[in-house]
Amino acid sequence: MKPLRITQQGIVFSIFVVLFAGFAVFLPGFLTTSNMLTLLQNVAVLGILGLAMAIVVIGRGIDLSLIAALAVPPGVVLQLVQDGHSLSYALLLAALLTLAFGLVNGWLIAYAEVPSLFATLASGLFLAGLGQAALFKLDVVQWSPGLEGFEGLGQGAVLGIPMPIVMFVGACIVVAIFLRRTRFGAFIYAIGDNPFAARSSGIPTRPLIVLQYVLAALIGMLAGLVLAASVNSMPTRIYNSTLIYDVILVVVLGGIGLAGGRGGVLNVVIGTLLIGTMLNAMTIMDVSYSGQNLVKGVVLLAAVIADSFLNPRNEETAQQGDI
Amino acid sequence: MREAVLRLRYRFWPDHLLGEILSKRWTETAIPVIVLLIVAVAFTRAIPGFLSPASLADTARQAAEIGFVVLGMALVIVVGGIDLSVGSIFALTDFCALFCLDVLELPVPAVVVITIAFGALLGAVNGFLIGYLRLRAFITTLITLIIYRSAYDLLLFDYSNTIAAAFPDTPLWNFMGGGDILGVPSVAVLYGIVAIFGHVFMTRLRPGWHITAIGGSRRSAYNSGIPVRATIARCYAASGALTAVGALFFAARLGTVGGDVGVGLEVTVLTAAVLGGISLGGGRGSVARALVGTLIVLLITNGLTTLSVRGGVNRMVLAGILLVAATIDIRWLKNRNRIIAKVYVSPTFHEMPRLQPVGVGSNVPFVQNDRLSGVSLIGLGRIEAPEDVILDRHDNLYAGSRHGDIIRFFPPDYEKMEVYAHIGGQPLGMAFDRSDNLYVCIGGMGLYRITPDRKVEKATDETNRSLRSVNDDSRLRLADDLDIADDGRIFFSEATVRYEMHEWPVDGLEARGNGRIVCYDPRNGTTRTVLRGLKFPNGICVERGSQSILFAETWGCCVKRYWFDGPKTGQVEMVMENLPGFPDNINLASDGNYWLAMVGMRSPALDLAWRMPGFRRRMAKRVPIDEWLFPNINTGCVLRFNSKGEVLETYWDLAGVNHPMITSMREHKGYLYLGGIQNNRIGRLKLDGADPGFVQYDRRWGKGT
């Protein structure tokens, strides 16, 4: 018989269930279809970003430049269309920019061997600066008539389900297939588990690391397009927010260890749901933004502490430099 | 002509310094310092008055405030963690200081103490979670960042108006915010003091070493008994306290609380730390690097602000410099050892006179014979690497072994053996002093003494450091052979100061005078270098009269005399030159002459290569080490010579079975005992016509005393 192992994702999931049940019973207006859809819609972008982060974190990296990838390429799309170019041309250019950005990130980390934390911190800063200095005329890039129909990506609905949720589910499926069903996905797990062993066994670790960051940047751009389409503009100042920390929390809280090689799409979904439920309930209860953050932080801390008691870290097998 | 130029070039151009400078630990910080200089020069040229005293003072004030936070971050990174919550702690402690001062109206010293304690408490929360509960540093401090920040925002909501309305006017507070000592801002002075203490703490004190050890390998640190959890927890608490100090000065300077205090500070601080060369993952970092990193980041941000470039360009330039600097720094750290390995070996010009033939039939004293074929073997296969052999006055035979032991063989047949003493390093030359102490040169360890009751004592392992040497040459690396003068002074040779014992052939490839002769005086325990710049000094023997020693220079292929006493004190004179081989140990012979071992014979190829330093350098750089040209040590001999340097007779082993290489020999009661550092036996040869009562101890120290 398999012994019952309580994992972090189990804990987080139970916290989510308890909270959800509690809110459903005690909080009027929580368990309604419209509120549920609002909840999901609000966290869809966060969830998509979480998927991007998950790919990188599973490969034992971290991508702090995701918010730049979210803000700048979609901003370029809006700006180009505003300047009179066609939507497809704008999308193509933005995708090329994102691709180049991901390649640079990956090269820095895989070939120049700059620690990912630092490389993406700086490259994100660079891309945001580039957007601010050279690409956008205003901090908030406005919607323009040339984008007619494109807002469906953020505001439309399929079978009554809002488009952001559909996009999130779609992204989940694609990433899940990539990670679990393709060779590249398996290689990424291998690299995250033990990069040196992966390299010794002949896996092209460096190109695969580049691939991770390219994918992350592209997914980040998708999240940005969904965001822009839902609010009919691209507020590029989002780069200054603490959104990136929320993304990391979603990933790590869901149970994808920063040490790499563990977890999957399910963990991102769980993390997203917990964050989404908490934020939604607190909004209904009219807790201030700071108060929400405080509560969020305390709950997260409780989850991480509980995990460390149930699954204590092993000093003998812990890896050096695993912060 | 060409050779003359070559000779001058290698005589006066210090090739070996490059490798020695690069091997210094502080060159790891080279790249950050260069970046700092470039940044400073670039901005000075671009902005008039960038380095004016007023501007400098302002920069220093900010640098010190952030510098405190960077010091805390550096500490945490070195211990193997990260602290993302510093920005929020900065904001909270800034609030705490102003709250205590403006709302509670406490006196300034109390404000300082409370604020620092509060910062330490906030850090201690991190420390408890990460050190004792063993949470992951990154995620934990990320969460405390959010919690602290929201707590700050909530507090700010309630008290910002009260604080903004207050104008505290106390001299001490104003001094902290804007005062200076001799023109240096008060905060910078305090930072300097803390930084110096931090440097001493990290490099000289036990807790600092513990921190570095934990960061280097937490598991090993735990296994070696370091209190890992408590140390980690304290580091986070210290980080919080240091952040609080920075925030105190910030509060004193600006006196405001705003929504953006400390926002993104963790990024700035992390950037400064990484840019200074403190590597994420732990175990590598210093106060100097934290300072350099802080200055780079601050100069860049301030310079760009002064240039009033657009916000975006500012970011791009900062990010670009960060990426380039980090990339170069990482490549440098990674390849530094490889570069050192390539440039450390620096051959020099070494000219030898024409080699004299020694083959059978040639009419020289060295002519080959087979007189060693009659040796009987002692300890065959039971001893390894007896570099030197010696007999005491009770006929016991002592020899060193590769395993770090002194082995004793018992007379009369020397069949029975025992481990006389275990030292731990390879024993080389040996000598008995007047009171039967056995002095031994130990490769890599220094000069040791074994008392008659077998106690192993260290005599000396360091000498005075020479001022002109880049490498720290105070430690003895390769003490080789010794002899003891009548007054008890011990003269021993150190073959090379640039290589370890197992790398001795590389020193031969270099052929520079890397060796020295050192004198240890047991009467007052001092050790002084008496001669330096010798080409692998090896055997040493005190001459009759005890005013001079004979010493052999292996790569110099000569034997010289050094006067340490008497009218010629300090002089060195040549005794035998242009030997056909590489001389090793020298010892007394019963007839008043001396025995000399030849560890190997010269070859025309090496003689030629010695005149071609460029060739040898290319070889050292491009060819793997096991294919280098090495001195021949496959054939050697023993010879007897007199004090005028005339060779009297030689002993060869033509078959090369028993004693192809000989590093030492010792005459005792009509027999000659032979040792070799690559042999697994000791040879014993009956000498015709030698004094059958000769005992070295009796000759040196007088019979029976």
mmCIF file of C-alpha atoms in Angstrom, chain B residues 257-435:
data_model
loop_
_atom_site.group_PDB
_atom_site.id
_atom_site.type_symbol
_atom_site.label_atom_id
_atom_site.label_comp_id
_atom_site.label_asym_id
_atom_site.label_seq_id
_atom_site.Cartn_x
_atom_site.Cartn_y
_atom_site.Cartn_z
ATOM 1 C CA VAL B 257 7.280 58.745 4.734
ATOM 2 C CA GLY B 258 5.830 58.176 1.320
ATOM 3 C CA GLY B 259 4.222 55.367 -0.576
ATOM 4 C CA ASP B 260 7.325 54.723 -2.636
ATOM 5 C CA VAL B 261 9.936 54.530 0.120
ATOM 6 C CA GLY B 262 11.961 51.391 -0.434
ATOM 7 C CA VAL B 263 9.921 50.227 -3.422
ATOM 8 C CA GLY B 264 12.232 48.307 -5.719
ATOM 9 C CA LEU B 265 15.118 48.780 -3.323
ATOM 10 C CA GLU B 266 15.679 45.029 -3.282
ATOM 11 C CA VAL B 267 16.384 45.158 -7.010
ATOM 12 C CA THR B 268 18.913 47.972 -6.643
ATOM 13 C CA VAL B 269 20.601 46.274 -3.731
ATOM 14 C CA LEU B 270 20.669 42.870 -5.367
ATOM 15 C CA THR B 271 22.108 44.466 -8.485
ATOM 16 C CA ALA B 272 24.819 46.162 -6.459
ATOM 17 C CA ALA B 273 25.708 42.946 -4.692
ATOM 18 C CA VAL B 274 25.854 40.827 -7.831
ATOM 19 C CA LEU B 275 27.659 43.517 -9.791
ATOM 20 C CA GLY B 276 30.255 43.792 -7.053
ATOM 21 C CA GLY B 277 30.970 40.106 -7.565
ATOM 22 C CA ILE B 278 29.099 38.515 -4.682
ATOM 23 C CA SER B 279 27.884 35.364 -6.324
ATOM 24 C CA LEU B 280 24.354 34.149 -5.776
ATOM 25 C CA GLY B 281 24.449 30.738 -4.194
ATOM 26 C CA GLY B 282 26.794 31.708 -1.431
ATOM 27 C CA GLY B 283 30.291 31.312 -0.134
ATOM 28 C CA ARG B 284 31.901 34.030 -2.181
ATOM 29 C CA GLY B 285 31.862 37.681 -1.301
ATOM 30 C CA SER B 286 33.521 40.435 0.641
ATOM 31 C CA VAL B 287 32.878 43.862 2.025
ATOM 32 C CA ALA B 288 35.040 45.438 -0.650
ATOM 33 C CA ARG B 289 32.877 43.887 -3.340
ATOM 34 C CA ALA B 290 29.713 45.152 -1.687
ATOM 35 C CA LEU B 291 31.208 48.653 -1.623
ATOM 36 C CA VAL B 292 32.326 48.521 -5.248
ATOM 37 C CA GLY B 293 28.915 47.251 -6.359
ATOM 38 C CA THR B 294 27.121 49.982 -4.440
ATOM 39 C CA LEU B 295 29.277 52.681 -5.984
ATOM 40 C CA ILE B 296 28.792 51.376 -9.524
ATOM 41 C CA VAL B 297 25.017 51.290 -9.239
ATOM 42 C CA LEU B 298 24.828 54.655 -7.573
ATOM 43 C CA LEU B 299 27.180 56.374 -10.000
ATOM 44 C CA ILE B 300 25.215 55.032 -12.927
ATOM 45 C CA THR B 301 21.813 56.034 -11.584
ATOM 46 C CA ASN B 302 22.990 59.432 -10.353
ATOM 47 C CA GLY B 303 24.925 60.131 -13.500
ATOM 48 C CA LEU B 304 21.982 59.293 -15.713
ATOM 49 C CA THR B 305 19.684 61.406 -13.582
ATOM 50 C CA THR B 306 22.078 64.338 -13.848
ATOM 51 C CA LEU B 307 22.251 63.896 -17.600
ATOM 52 C CA SER B 308 18.433 64.093 -17.425
ATOM 53 C CA VAL B 309 17.975 61.368 -19.975
ATOM 54 C CA ARG B 310 14.464 60.052 -20.482
ATOM 55 C CA GLY B 311 13.343 57.467 -17.949
ATOM 56 C CA GLY B 312 13.407 54.697 -20.492
ATOM 57 C CA VAL B 313 16.926 55.380 -21.717
ATOM 58 C CA ASN B 314 18.039 55.499 -18.117
ATOM 59 C CA ARG B 315 16.716 52.009 -17.585
ATOM 60 C CA MET B 316 18.206 50.695 -20.797
ATOM 61 C CA VAL B 317 21.672 52.012 -19.997
ATOM 62 C CA LEU B 318 21.531 50.649 -16.456
ATOM 63 C CA ALA B 319 20.347 47.247 -17.632
ATOM 64 C CA GLY B 320 22.881 47.167 -20.452
ATOM 65 C CA ILE B 321 25.803 47.933 -18.167
ATOM 66 C CA LEU B 322 24.561 45.386 -15.667
ATOM 67 C CA LEU B 323 24.327 42.649 -18.248
ATOM 68 C CA VAL B 324 27.685 43.340 -19.848
ATOM 69 C CA ALA B 325 29.446 43.643 -16.512
ATOM 70 C CA ALA B 326 27.846 40.516 -15.097
ATOM 71 C CA THR B 327 28.656 38.527 -18.222
ATOM 72 C CA ILE B 328 32.296 39.578 -18.261
ATOM 73 C CA ASP B 329 32.612 39.017 -14.539
ATOM 74 C CA ILE B 330 31.200 35.532 -14.779
ATOM 75 C CA ARG B 331 33.447 34.608 -17.697
ATOM 76 C CA TRP B 332 36.436 36.021 -15.818
ATOM 77 C CA LEU B 333 35.721 34.086 -12.634
ATOM 78 C CA LYS B 334 35.139 30.954 -14.621
ATOM 79 C CA ASN B 335 38.284 31.173 -16.722
ATOM 80 C CA ARG B 336 40.599 32.792 -14.212
ATOM 81 C CA ASN B 337 42.085 29.517 -13.055
ATOM 82 C CA ARG B 338 42.584 28.390 -16.628
ATOM 83 C CA ILE B 339 44.415 31.616 -17.444
ATOM 84 C CA ILE B 340 46.557 31.266 -14.337
ATOM 85 C CA ALA B 341 47.432 27.705 -15.271
ATOM 86 C CA LYS B 342 48.573 28.951 -18.675
ATOM 87 C CA VAL B 343 50.665 31.887 -17.539
ATOM 88 C CA TYR B 344 51.969 30.703 -14.174
ATOM 89 C CA VAL B 345 54.829 28.662 -15.624
ATOM 90 C CA SER B 346 57.322 31.249 -16.825
ATOM 91 C CA PRO B 347 60.570 29.711 -18.098
ATOM 92 C CA THR B 348 63.681 31.808 -18.107
ATOM 93 C CA PHE B 349 67.039 31.818 -19.839
ATOM 94 C CA HIS B 350 69.484 29.356 -18.307
ATOM 95 C CA GLU B 351 72.795 28.732 -20.039
ATOM 96 C CA MET B 352 74.959 25.730 -19.166
ATOM 97 C CA PRO B 353 78.564 25.218 -20.316
ATOM 98 C CA ARG B 354 79.203 22.372 -22.706
ATOM 99 C CA LEU B 355 78.346 18.980 -21.300
ATOM 100 C CA GLN B 356 81.390 16.753 -20.609
ATOM 101 C CA PRO B 357 81.077 13.127 -21.723
ATOM 102 C CA VAL B 358 80.947 10.429 -19.088
ATOM 103 C CA GLY B 359 80.718 7.333 -21.259
ATOM 104 C CA VAL B 360 82.921 4.293 -20.709
ATOM 105 C CA GLY B 361 86.315 4.959 -22.218
ATOM 106 C CA SER B 362 86.275 8.689 -21.835
ATOM 107 C CA ASN B 363 89.072 9.928 -19.681
ATOM 108 C CA VAL B 364 87.253 11.884 -16.984
ATOM 109 C CA PRO B 365 86.699 11.227 -13.287
ATOM 110 C CA PHE B 366 83.063 10.616 -14.033
ATOM 111 C CA VAL B 367 83.622 7.682 -16.306
ATOM 112 C CA GLN B 368 80.926 5.097 -15.897
ATOM 113 C CA ASN B 369 81.559 1.868 -14.042
ATOM 114 C CA ASP B 370 79.479 -0.838 -12.441
ATOM 115 C CA ARG B 371 80.632 -0.569 -8.875
ATOM 116 C CA LEU B 372 77.092 -0.380 -7.497
ATOM 117 C CA SER B 373 76.226 -3.817 -8.833
ATOM 118 C CA GLY B 374 77.378 -5.357 -5.577
ATOM 119 C CA VAL B 375 74.791 -3.727 -3.328
ATOM 120 C CA SER B 376 72.720 -5.733 -0.918
ATOM 121 C CA LEU B 377 69.132 -4.576 -0.534
ATOM 122 C CA ILE B 378 67.312 -3.495 2.599
ATOM 123 C CA GLY B 379 63.544 -3.349 2.911
ATOM 124 C CA LEU B 380 62.930 -4.273 -0.714
ATOM 125 C CA GLY B 381 59.256 -3.659 -1.481
ATOM 126 C CA ARG B 382 58.571 -2.735 2.107
ATOM 127 C CA ILE B 383 59.569 0.894 1.921
ATOM 128 C CA GLU B 384 58.556 3.523 -0.573
ATOM 129 C CA ALA B 385 60.438 6.666 -1.504
ATOM 130 C CA PRO B 386 63.316 6.811 1.000
ATOM 131 C CA GLU B 387 64.640 10.204 -0.118
ATOM 132 C CA ASP B 388 67.245 10.304 2.646
ATOM 133 C CA VAL B 389 68.726 7.628 4.883
ATOM 134 C CA ILE B 390 70.566 8.142 8.153
ATOM 135 C CA LEU B 391 72.085 5.971 10.886
ATOM 136 C CA ASP B 392 72.270 6.760 14.555
ATOM 137 C CA ARG B 393 75.159 5.845 16.859
ATOM 138 C CA HIS B 394 73.502 2.547 17.755
ATOM 139 C CA ASP B 395 73.597 1.484 14.091
ATOM 140 C CA ASN B 396 69.840 1.853 13.592
ATOM 141 C CA LEU B 397 68.918 2.879 10.065
ATOM 142 C CA TYR B 398 66.222 5.499 9.469
ATOM 143 C CA ALA B 399 64.513 6.372 6.221
ATOM 144 C CA GLY B 400 61.504 8.395 5.201
ATOM 145 C CA SER B 401 58.569 6.927 3.330
ATOM 146 C CA ARG B 402 55.965 8.300 0.981
ATOM 147 C CA HIS B 403 53.242 7.590 3.536
ATOM 148 C CA GLY B 404 54.523 10.217 5.910
ATOM 149 C CA ASP B 405 56.390 7.871 8.232
ATOM 150 C CA ILE B 406 59.941 7.612 9.456
ATOM 151 C CA ILE B 407 60.839 3.915 9.225
ATOM 152 C CA ARG B 408 63.517 2.405 11.470
ATOM 153 C CA PHE B 409 65.480 -0.724 10.494
ATOM 154 C CA PHE B 410 67.302 -2.685 13.189
ATOM 155 C CA PRO B 411 70.855 -3.975 12.953
ATOM 156 C CA PRO B 412 72.662 -6.156 12.299
ATOM 157 C CA ASP B 413 70.831 -7.406 9.193
ATOM 158 C CA TYR B 414 68.264 -4.587 8.857
ATOM 159 C CA GLU B 415 65.517 -7.133 8.215
ATOM 160 C CA LYS B 416 63.293 -6.072 11.071
ATOM 161 C CA MET B 417 61.609 -2.703 10.647
ATOM 162 C CA GLU B 418 59.110 -0.506 12.452
ATOM 163 C CA VAL B 419 57.408 2.834 12.051
ATOM 164 C CA TYR B 420 59.595 5.063 14.171
ATOM 165 C CA ALA B 421 57.339 8.088 13.946
ATOM 166 C CA HIS B 422 54.385 9.211 11.886
ATOM 167 C CA ILE B 423 54.559 12.781 10.661
ATOM 168 C CA GLY B 424 52.067 12.973 7.833
ATOM 169 C CA GLY B 425 54.137 14.574 5.097
ATOM 170 C CA GLN B 426 56.850 13.170 2.899
ATOM 171 C CA PRO B 427 60.144 13.158 4.862
ATOM 172 C CA LEU B 428 63.141 14.397 2.865
ATOM 173 C CA GLY B 429 66.542 15.302 4.346
ATOM 174 C CA MET B 430 67.396 14.176 7.884
ATOM 175 C CA ALA B 431 70.072 14.978 10.481
ATOM 176 C CA PHE B 432 70.760 14.206 14.159
ATOM 177 C CA ASP B 433 71.621 17.002 16.516
ATOM 178 C CA ARG B 434 73.896 16.767 19.508
ATOM 179 C CA SER B 435 71.184 15.497 21.834
#
